[in-house]
Amino acid sequence: MNAPSDPATTPQPQLQPLPLPDFLEARRHALPMDLGFGGSGFEDWRRRLLALWQDSLPPSGGMPEAERDGTRLTLRFATGAKTEGCLMLPKGKPPFPAVLLLHDHGGAFELGWQKLFDLPASETGRARHYDGRAPASALLEAGFAVLCLDALGWGSRFAGGYSHQQALAANALGLGWSLAGLVAAEDIQAARWLASLAEIDPQRISAFGFSFGGFRAWQVAALSSDVGAAASVGWMAERADLMQPGAPLLKGQSAFYFLHPALAALADFPDLAGLAAGKPLFFRSGRGDPHMPEESAARAFARITSICTAAKAPAPDTGFHDYAHTCPAPVLAEAVAFLGKTAG
C-alpha cells in the first residue's frame, strides 16, 4: 500500500554517516578482491565471477507472469513478488528496439516507474534530477519502446520509505536473500519478458538509468543475455572510495540496494560492470557528485576500459558533466543518441 503522503514531497531527512571503526577502516584499504580482473584470461575470469554472482541471486529463471491492461501491467517474478509498471510503444511499425528504463532512488519512495514519465506527480523530481525532462518521453521520441517497473520499496511496492530500508534489507538477509540480489534478479526477469514480446526486437534491447537506475543499468547488462547495451549515469566508482569517511554509503539504509554479500570483498564495482564487456556501454558521472567522487569514477572508468581491451571489445563511452548528482538534459540526450546508434 502506498504511503498517504504527497508524491511531490522532498526526500526525507537523513542521518550523517559515522566513521568506520578502526579495524573496518583498515579492511577498507586491504580488501582481497580475489576475483578482480587481473589483466589477462578474460573469458575464464568472466565465467568464474559471473557464475558466483548468478548463484548468489534469488530465483531469476523462467518467464514472469504478466497481466496487461493497455500500457499498464503487473509482473509476478520467480520469488512470487509482484510489481506494477508501464510499457509504452513508439509510433511506427513493430518490432521496435526497446529500453528497460530503471528508475532512480532519489530518497523519495511514493513513486517508482512514474518518476521517469511526463506526469504531474513526477514534476518536482524530474526538475531536480533530469532538468525537467521525462526520460521515457526522450526514449519514445527516439523510437524506443519503454518498459519501466516499480523496484522493491517504491510506488506500488512501498515498504515504509527511507527509514525502513534497513529493516527490509535485514529481513531479506535473514531469509537467505539480499536487497541487491532481489533487485538484480527482478531486472533480469524484466528484460527476459521484454525480449519475449512480439512487438519488440529481442536483438535490440538496452538498459538505461540514473543513480540507482544507473547502477541497475550496468548490472543487468552484466547479468542478462537479453540486454545488449547499457547507458548508466551517476553510479560508478571504486568500493573503497564509496566507503571513505563521510561517504553516503556509510549511512546504511539505501546502501543495501548496492551490496551483494557474496561479492563484496572479491570484486570491485568496475569489475562487475566489466562483465558486460563486448556490449556497447555508456557511462557519465557528475563533477562534484557527493555520492561518486570524480577521481574514483575516473579510475573505475579506466578499469572498465582495460577489461574491455582485454576482451578485445570496444571501449566504453565515458565522461563527466558539471552538474553533480543529476542527469542533465544534454547528458540524457547523449545517452539516448548512444543507445540509438547501438540499436541500429
C-alpha positions as a Python dict, from the first residue, in 0.01 Angstrom:
ca = {
    (1, 'M'): (0, 0, 0),
    (2, 'N'): (130, 345, -87),
    (3, 'A'): (207, 593, 187),
    (4, 'P'): (-61, 860, 232),
    (5, 'S'): (187, 1136, 154),
    (6, 'D'): (224, 1379, -131),
    (7, 'P'): (434, 1220, -409),
    (8, 'A'): (593, 1560, -474),
    (9, 'T'): (740, 1585, -124),
    (10, 'T'): (1111, 1642, -87),
    (11, 'P'): (1334, 1349, 18),
    (12, 'Q'): (1323, 1259, 385),
    (13, 'P'): (1592, 1390, 625),
    (14, 'Q'): (1886, 1153, 657),
    (15, 'L'): (2142, 1092, 931),
    (16, 'Q'): (2504, 1184, 872),
    (17, 'P'): (2738, 886, 821),
    (18, 'L'): (2960, 785, 1112),
    (19, 'P'): (3328, 693, 1066),
    (20, 'L'): (3416, 326, 1035),
    (21, 'P'): (3570, 160, 1342),
    (22, 'D'): (3948, 138, 1309),
    (23, 'F'): (3955, -231, 1218),
    (24, 'L'): (3697, -184, 941),
    (25, 'E'): (3879, 123, 814),
    (26, 'A'): (4192, -93, 789),
    (27, 'R'): (3997, -356, 595),
    (28, 'R'): (3866, -89, 358),
    (29, 'H'): (4224, -40, 244),
    (30, 'A'): (4301, -413, 225),
    (31, 'L'): (4009, -585, 54),
    (32, 'P'): (4142, -903, -111),
    (33, 'M'): (3946, -863, -439),
    (34, 'D'): (4049, -1216, -535),
    (35, 'L'): (3810, -1212, -831),
    (36, 'G'): (3904, -868, -955),
    (37, 'F'): (4022, -871, -1314),
    (38, 'G'): (4394, -945, -1326),
    (39, 'G'): (4471, -822, -1676),
    (40, 'S'): (4454, -1146, -1875),
    (41, 'G'): (4240, -1454, -1922),
    (42, 'F'): (3920, -1256, -1969),
    (43, 'E'): (3688, -1542, -2065),
    (44, 'D'): (3789, -1766, -1774),
    (45, 'W'): (3767, -1474, -1530),
    (46, 'R'): (3428, -1375, -1665),
    (47, 'R'): (3290, -1729, -1631),
    (48, 'R'): (3406, -1761, -1271),
    (49, 'L'): (3283, -1424, -1148),
    (50, 'L'): (2956, -1434, -1339),
    (51, 'A'): (2877, -1784, -1209),
    (52, 'L'): (2941, -1676, -850),
    (53, 'W'): (2721, -1370, -891),
    (54, 'Q'): (2438, -1557, -1059),
    (55, 'D'): (2448, -1836, -800),
    (56, 'S'): (2419, -1579, -519),
    (57, 'L'): (2094, -1431, -653),
    (58, 'P'): (1737, -1519, -556),
    (59, 'P'): (1547, -1722, -817),
    (60, 'S'): (1562, -1546, -1153),
    (61, 'G'): (1482, -1819, -1406),
    (62, 'G'): (1172, -1868, -1613),
    (63, 'M'): (931, -1614, -1755),
    (64, 'P'): (748, -1371, -1528),
    (65, 'E'): (369, -1399, -1529),
    (66, 'A'): (221, -1085, -1681),
    (67, 'E'): (-116, -913, -1676),
    (68, 'R'): (-154, -623, -1919),
    (69, 'D'): (-420, -355, -1931),
    (70, 'G'): (-334, -113, -2208),
    (71, 'T'): (3, 40, -2123),
    (72, 'R'): (-17, -67, -1757),
    (73, 'L'): (98, -408, -1641),
    (74, 'T'): (170, -633, -1347),
    (75, 'L'): (455, -885, -1341),
    (76, 'R'): (494, -1173, -1097),
    (77, 'F'): (856, -1284, -1051),
    (78, 'A'): (1005, -1624, -970),
    (79, 'T'): (1014, -1538, -599),
    (80, 'G'): (640, -1473, -601),
    (81, 'A'): (690, -1097, -570),
    (82, 'K'): (470, -874, -785),
    (83, 'T'): (537, -534, -936),
    (84, 'E'): (347, -279, -1139),
    (85, 'G'): (473, -73, -1427),
    (86, 'C'): (423, 67, -1771),
    (87, 'L'): (508, -46, -2124),
    (88, 'M'): (477, 216, -2394),
    (89, 'L'): (538, 171, -2765),
    (90, 'P'): (663, 442, -3002),
    (91, 'K'): (497, 547, -3323),
    (92, 'G'): (582, 328, -3618),
    (93, 'K'): (578, -34, -3719),
    (94, 'P'): (697, -311, -3486),
    (95, 'P'): (913, -486, -3392),
    (96, 'F'): (1070, -196, -3200),
    (97, 'P'): (1403, -155, -3025),
    (98, 'A'): (1335, -131, -2654),
    (99, 'V'): (1482, 12, -2336),
    (100, 'L'): (1443, -133, -1990),
    (101, 'L'): (1415, 200, -1811),
    (102, 'L'): (1528, 181, -1448),
    (103, 'H'): (1412, 445, -1203),
    (104, 'D'): (1631, 633, -957),
    (105, 'H'): (1625, 619, -576),
    (106, 'G'): (1601, 990, -504),
    (107, 'G'): (1525, 943, -135),
    (108, 'A'): (1154, 954, -229),
    (109, 'F'): (954, 634, -243),
    (110, 'E'): (593, 720, -322),
    (111, 'L'): (661, 691, -694),
    (112, 'G'): (855, 425, -883),
    (113, 'W'): (813, 394, -1260),
    (114, 'Q'): (612, 718, -1268),
    (115, 'K'): (926, 916, -1177),
    (116, 'L'): (1050, 886, -1534),
    (117, 'F'): (731, 969, -1722),
    (118, 'D'): (576, 1305, -1805),
    (119, 'L'): (321, 1305, -1525),
    (120, 'P'): (222, 1587, -1285),
    (121, 'A'): (318, 1375, -983),
    (122, 'S'): (678, 1343, -1105),
    (123, 'E'): (733, 1708, -1197),
    (124, 'T'): (928, 1803, -883),
    (125, 'G'): (1160, 1502, -901),
    (126, 'R'): (1222, 1547, -1272),
    (127, 'A'): (1310, 1911, -1217),
    (128, 'R'): (1559, 1807, -950),
    (129, 'H'): (1727, 1522, -1136),
    (130, 'Y'): (1658, 1549, -1512),
    (131, 'D'): (1629, 1923, -1590),
    (132, 'G'): (1256, 1865, -1602),
    (133, 'R'): (1280, 1615, -1885),
    (134, 'A'): (1100, 1281, -1876),
    (135, 'P'): (1346, 1008, -1978),
    (136, 'A'): (1060, 790, -2100),
    (137, 'S'): (947, 1064, -2340),
    (138, 'A'): (1301, 1114, -2472),
    (139, 'L'): (1330, 743, -2548),
    (140, 'L'): (984, 714, -2705),
    (141, 'E'): (1056, 1014, -2928),
    (142, 'A'): (1374, 838, -3043),
    (143, 'G'): (1173, 532, -3149),
    (144, 'F'): (1224, 304, -2849),
    (145, 'A'): (963, 101, -2669),
    (146, 'V'): (996, 166, -2296),
    (147, 'L'): (937, -73, -2005),
    (148, 'C'): (964, 69, -1654),
    (149, 'L'): (866, -111, -1332),
    (150, 'D'): (849, -35, -961),
    (151, 'A'): (1155, -165, -777),
    (152, 'L'): (1104, -320, -434),
    (153, 'G'): (1033, -34, -194),
    (154, 'W'): (884, 216, -441),
    (155, 'G'): (542, 304, -576),
    (156, 'S'): (309, 3, -572),
    (157, 'R'): (573, -176, -360),
    (158, 'F'): (615, 97, -99),
    (159, 'A'): (771, -58, 212),
    (160, 'G'): (785, 225, 462),
    (161, 'G'): (1022, 471, 296),
    (162, 'Y'): (1377, 573, 380),
    (163, 'S'): (1392, 471, 745),
    (164, 'H'): (1254, 124, 672),
    (165, 'Q'): (1513, 25, 409),
    (166, 'Q'): (1739, -121, 676),
    (167, 'A'): (1464, -349, 808),
    (168, 'L'): (1370, -460, 457),
    (169, 'A'): (1734, -547, 387),
    (170, 'A'): (1777, -727, 720),
    (171, 'N'): (1465, -933, 663),
    (172, 'A'): (1583, -1038, 317),
    (173, 'L'): (1924, -1135, 458),
    (174, 'G'): (1762, -1326, 741),
    (175, 'L'): (1577, -1534, 483),
    (176, 'G'): (1885, -1605, 271),
    (177, 'W'): (1849, -1332, 9),
    (178, 'S'): (1969, -973, -22),
    (179, 'L'): (1803, -650, -128),
    (180, 'A'): (2061, -601, -404),
    (181, 'G'): (2009, -958, -519),
    (182, 'L'): (1632, -925, -533),
    (183, 'V'): (1654, -613, -749),
    (184, 'A'): (1909, -775, -981),
    (185, 'A'): (1704, -1094, -1018),
    (186, 'E'): (1390, -896, -1099),
    (187, 'D'): (1564, -678, -1357),
    (188, 'I'): (1697, -993, -1528),
    (189, 'Q'): (1344, -1131, -1549),
    (190, 'A'): (1201, -800, -1668),
    (191, 'A'): (1449, -797, -1957),
    (192, 'R'): (1359, -1157, -2042),
    (193, 'W'): (989, -1075, -2051),
    (194, 'L'): (1051, -768, -2266),
    (195, 'A'): (1251, -977, -2513),
    (196, 'S'): (963, -1225, -2543),
    (197, 'L'): (710, -973, -2674),
    (198, 'A'): (604, -983, -3037),
    (199, 'E'): (620, -602, -3056),
    (200, 'I'): (987, -598, -2950),
    (201, 'D'): (1303, -681, -3143),
    (202, 'P'): (1486, -910, -2896),
    (203, 'Q'): (1821, -828, -3055),
    (204, 'R'): (1785, -456, -2977),
    (205, 'I'): (1716, -430, -2605),
    (206, 'S'): (1911, -182, -2392),
    (207, 'A'): (1901, -61, -2032),
    (208, 'F'): (1914, 298, -1911),
    (209, 'G'): (1907, 465, -1572),
    (210, 'F'): (2040, 740, -1346),
    (211, 'S'): (2176, 695, -992),
    (212, 'F'): (2018, 376, -851),
    (213, 'G'): (1887, 325, -1203),
    (214, 'G'): (2239, 375, -1340),
    (215, 'F'): (2370, 104, -1110),
    (216, 'R'): (2093, -127, -1224),
    (217, 'A'): (2158, -48, -1592),
    (218, 'W'): (2517, -173, -1596),
    (219, 'Q'): (2428, -452, -1353),
    (220, 'V'): (2157, -600, -1575),
    (221, 'A'): (2382, -563, -1880),
    (222, 'A'): (2643, -771, -1696),
    (223, 'L'): (2396, -1037, -1583),
    (224, 'S'): (2144, -1069, -1866),
    (225, 'S'): (2199, -1205, -2215),
    (226, 'D'): (1878, -1027, -2319),
    (227, 'V'): (2030, -681, -2266),
    (228, 'G'): (2260, -581, -2549),
    (229, 'A'): (2370, -232, -2437),
    (230, 'A'): (2354, -4, -2135),
    (231, 'A'): (2369, 366, -2056),
    (232, 'S'): (2444, 449, -1693),
    (233, 'V'): (2450, 797, -1542),
    (234, 'G'): (2562, 880, -1189),
    (235, 'W'): (2664, 543, -1046),
    (236, 'M'): (3018, 418, -1089),
    (237, 'A'): (3321, 436, -861),
    (238, 'E'): (3554, 208, -665),
    (239, 'R'): (3425, 42, -349),
    (240, 'A'): (3695, 169, -112),
    (241, 'D'): (3623, 530, -208),
    (242, 'L'): (3249, 483, -167),
    (243, 'M'): (3318, 382, 195),
    (244, 'Q'): (3565, 657, 283),
    (245, 'P'): (3489, 885, 581),
    (246, 'G'): (3177, 1091, 519),
    (247, 'A'): (3061, 885, 220),
    (248, 'P'): (2683, 846, 188),
    (249, 'L'): (2717, 467, 158),
    (250, 'L'): (2828, 453, 523),
    (251, 'K'): (2480, 552, 638),
    (252, 'G'): (2345, 208, 554),
    (253, 'Q'): (1978, 225, 452),
    (254, 'S'): (2000, 289, 75),
    (255, 'A'): (2342, 119, 62),
    (256, 'F'): (2184, -226, 83),
    (257, 'Y'): (2049, -189, -270),
    (258, 'F'): (2410, -190, -396),
    (259, 'L'): (2574, -453, -177),
    (260, 'H'): (2588, -818, -285),
    (261, 'P'): (2723, -1005, 21),
    (262, 'A'): (2881, -1287, -181),
    (263, 'L'): (3087, -1043, -389),
    (264, 'A'): (3174, -758, -153),
    (265, 'A'): (3539, -844, -83),
    (266, 'L'): (3603, -1034, -406),
    (267, 'A'): (3531, -794, -692),
    (268, 'D'): (3501, -418, -723),
    (269, 'F'): (3213, -237, -890),
    (270, 'P'): (3407, -174, -1214),
    (271, 'D'): (3493, -545, -1225),
    (272, 'L'): (3124, -628, -1210),
    (273, 'A'): (3044, -374, -1481),
    (274, 'G'): (3330, -516, -1686),
    (275, 'L'): (3141, -844, -1715),
    (276, 'A'): (2936, -662, -1980),
    (277, 'A'): (3246, -612, -2198),
    (278, 'G'): (3154, -670, -2560),
    (279, 'K'): (2827, -480, -2525),
    (280, 'P'): (2810, -106, -2600),
    (281, 'L'): (2844, 77, -2267),
    (282, 'F'): (2790, 445, -2185),
    (283, 'F'): (2892, 598, -1850),
    (284, 'R'): (2863, 955, -1727),
    (285, 'S'): (2936, 1099, -1383),
    (286, 'G'): (2900, 1449, -1244),
    (287, 'R'): (3184, 1663, -1116),
    (288, 'G'): (3110, 1750, -756),
    (289, 'D'): (2883, 1449, -710),
    (290, 'P'): (2884, 1378, -332),
    (291, 'H'): (2798, 1014, -398),
    (292, 'M'): (3052, 935, -671),
    (293, 'P'): (3393, 1104, -617),
    (294, 'E'): (3530, 1223, -951),
    (295, 'E'): (3877, 1069, -916),
    (296, 'S'): (3727, 736, -814),
    (297, 'A'): (3482, 740, -1103),
    (298, 'A'): (3771, 815, -1342),
    (299, 'R'): (3969, 519, -1207),
    (300, 'A'): (3664, 297, -1238),
    (301, 'F'): (3607, 408, -1597),
    (302, 'A'): (3972, 331, -1674),
    (303, 'R'): (3939, -14, -1521),
    (304, 'I'): (3628, -95, -1724),
    (305, 'T'): (3814, 24, -2034),
    (306, 'S'): (4108, -206, -1955),
    (307, 'I'): (3871, -501, -1914),
    (308, 'C'): (3709, -423, -2249),
    (309, 'T'): (4053, -402, -2409),
    (310, 'A'): (4146, -743, -2267),
    (311, 'A'): (3818, -879, -2403),
    (312, 'K'): (3904, -735, -2746),
    (313, 'A'): (3586, -531, -2719),
    (314, 'P'): (3516, -164, -2793),
    (315, 'A'): (3597, 78, -2512),
    (316, 'P'): (3304, 220, -2316),
    (317, 'D'): (3192, 575, -2386),
    (318, 'T'): (3285, 753, -2062),
    (319, 'G'): (3287, 1114, -1949),
    (320, 'F'): (3193, 1378, -1694),
    (321, 'H'): (2945, 1662, -1677),
    (322, 'D'): (2938, 1966, -1449),
    (323, 'Y'): (2611, 1914, -1264),
    (324, 'A'): (2690, 1687, -969),
    (325, 'H'): (2444, 1407, -894),
    (326, 'T'): (2196, 1470, -1174),
    (327, 'C'): (2120, 1357, -1526),
    (328, 'P'): (2105, 1693, -1706),
    (329, 'A'): (1913, 1722, -2031),
    (330, 'P'): (2224, 1724, -2256),
    (331, 'V'): (2352, 1403, -2094),
    (332, 'L'): (2011, 1239, -2131),
    (333, 'A'): (2019, 1335, -2499),
    (334, 'E'): (2370, 1188, -2533),
    (335, 'A'): (2260, 863, -2371),
    (336, 'V'): (1954, 831, -2593),
    (337, 'A'): (2164, 901, -2904),
    (338, 'F'): (2420, 642, -2793),
    (339, 'L'): (2154, 377, -2749),
    (340, 'G'): (2002, 478, -3081),
    (341, 'K'): (2332, 413, -3259),
    (342, 'T'): (2379, 76, -3093),
    (343, 'A'): (2022, -27, -3174),
    (344, 'G'): (2084, 41, -3541),
}
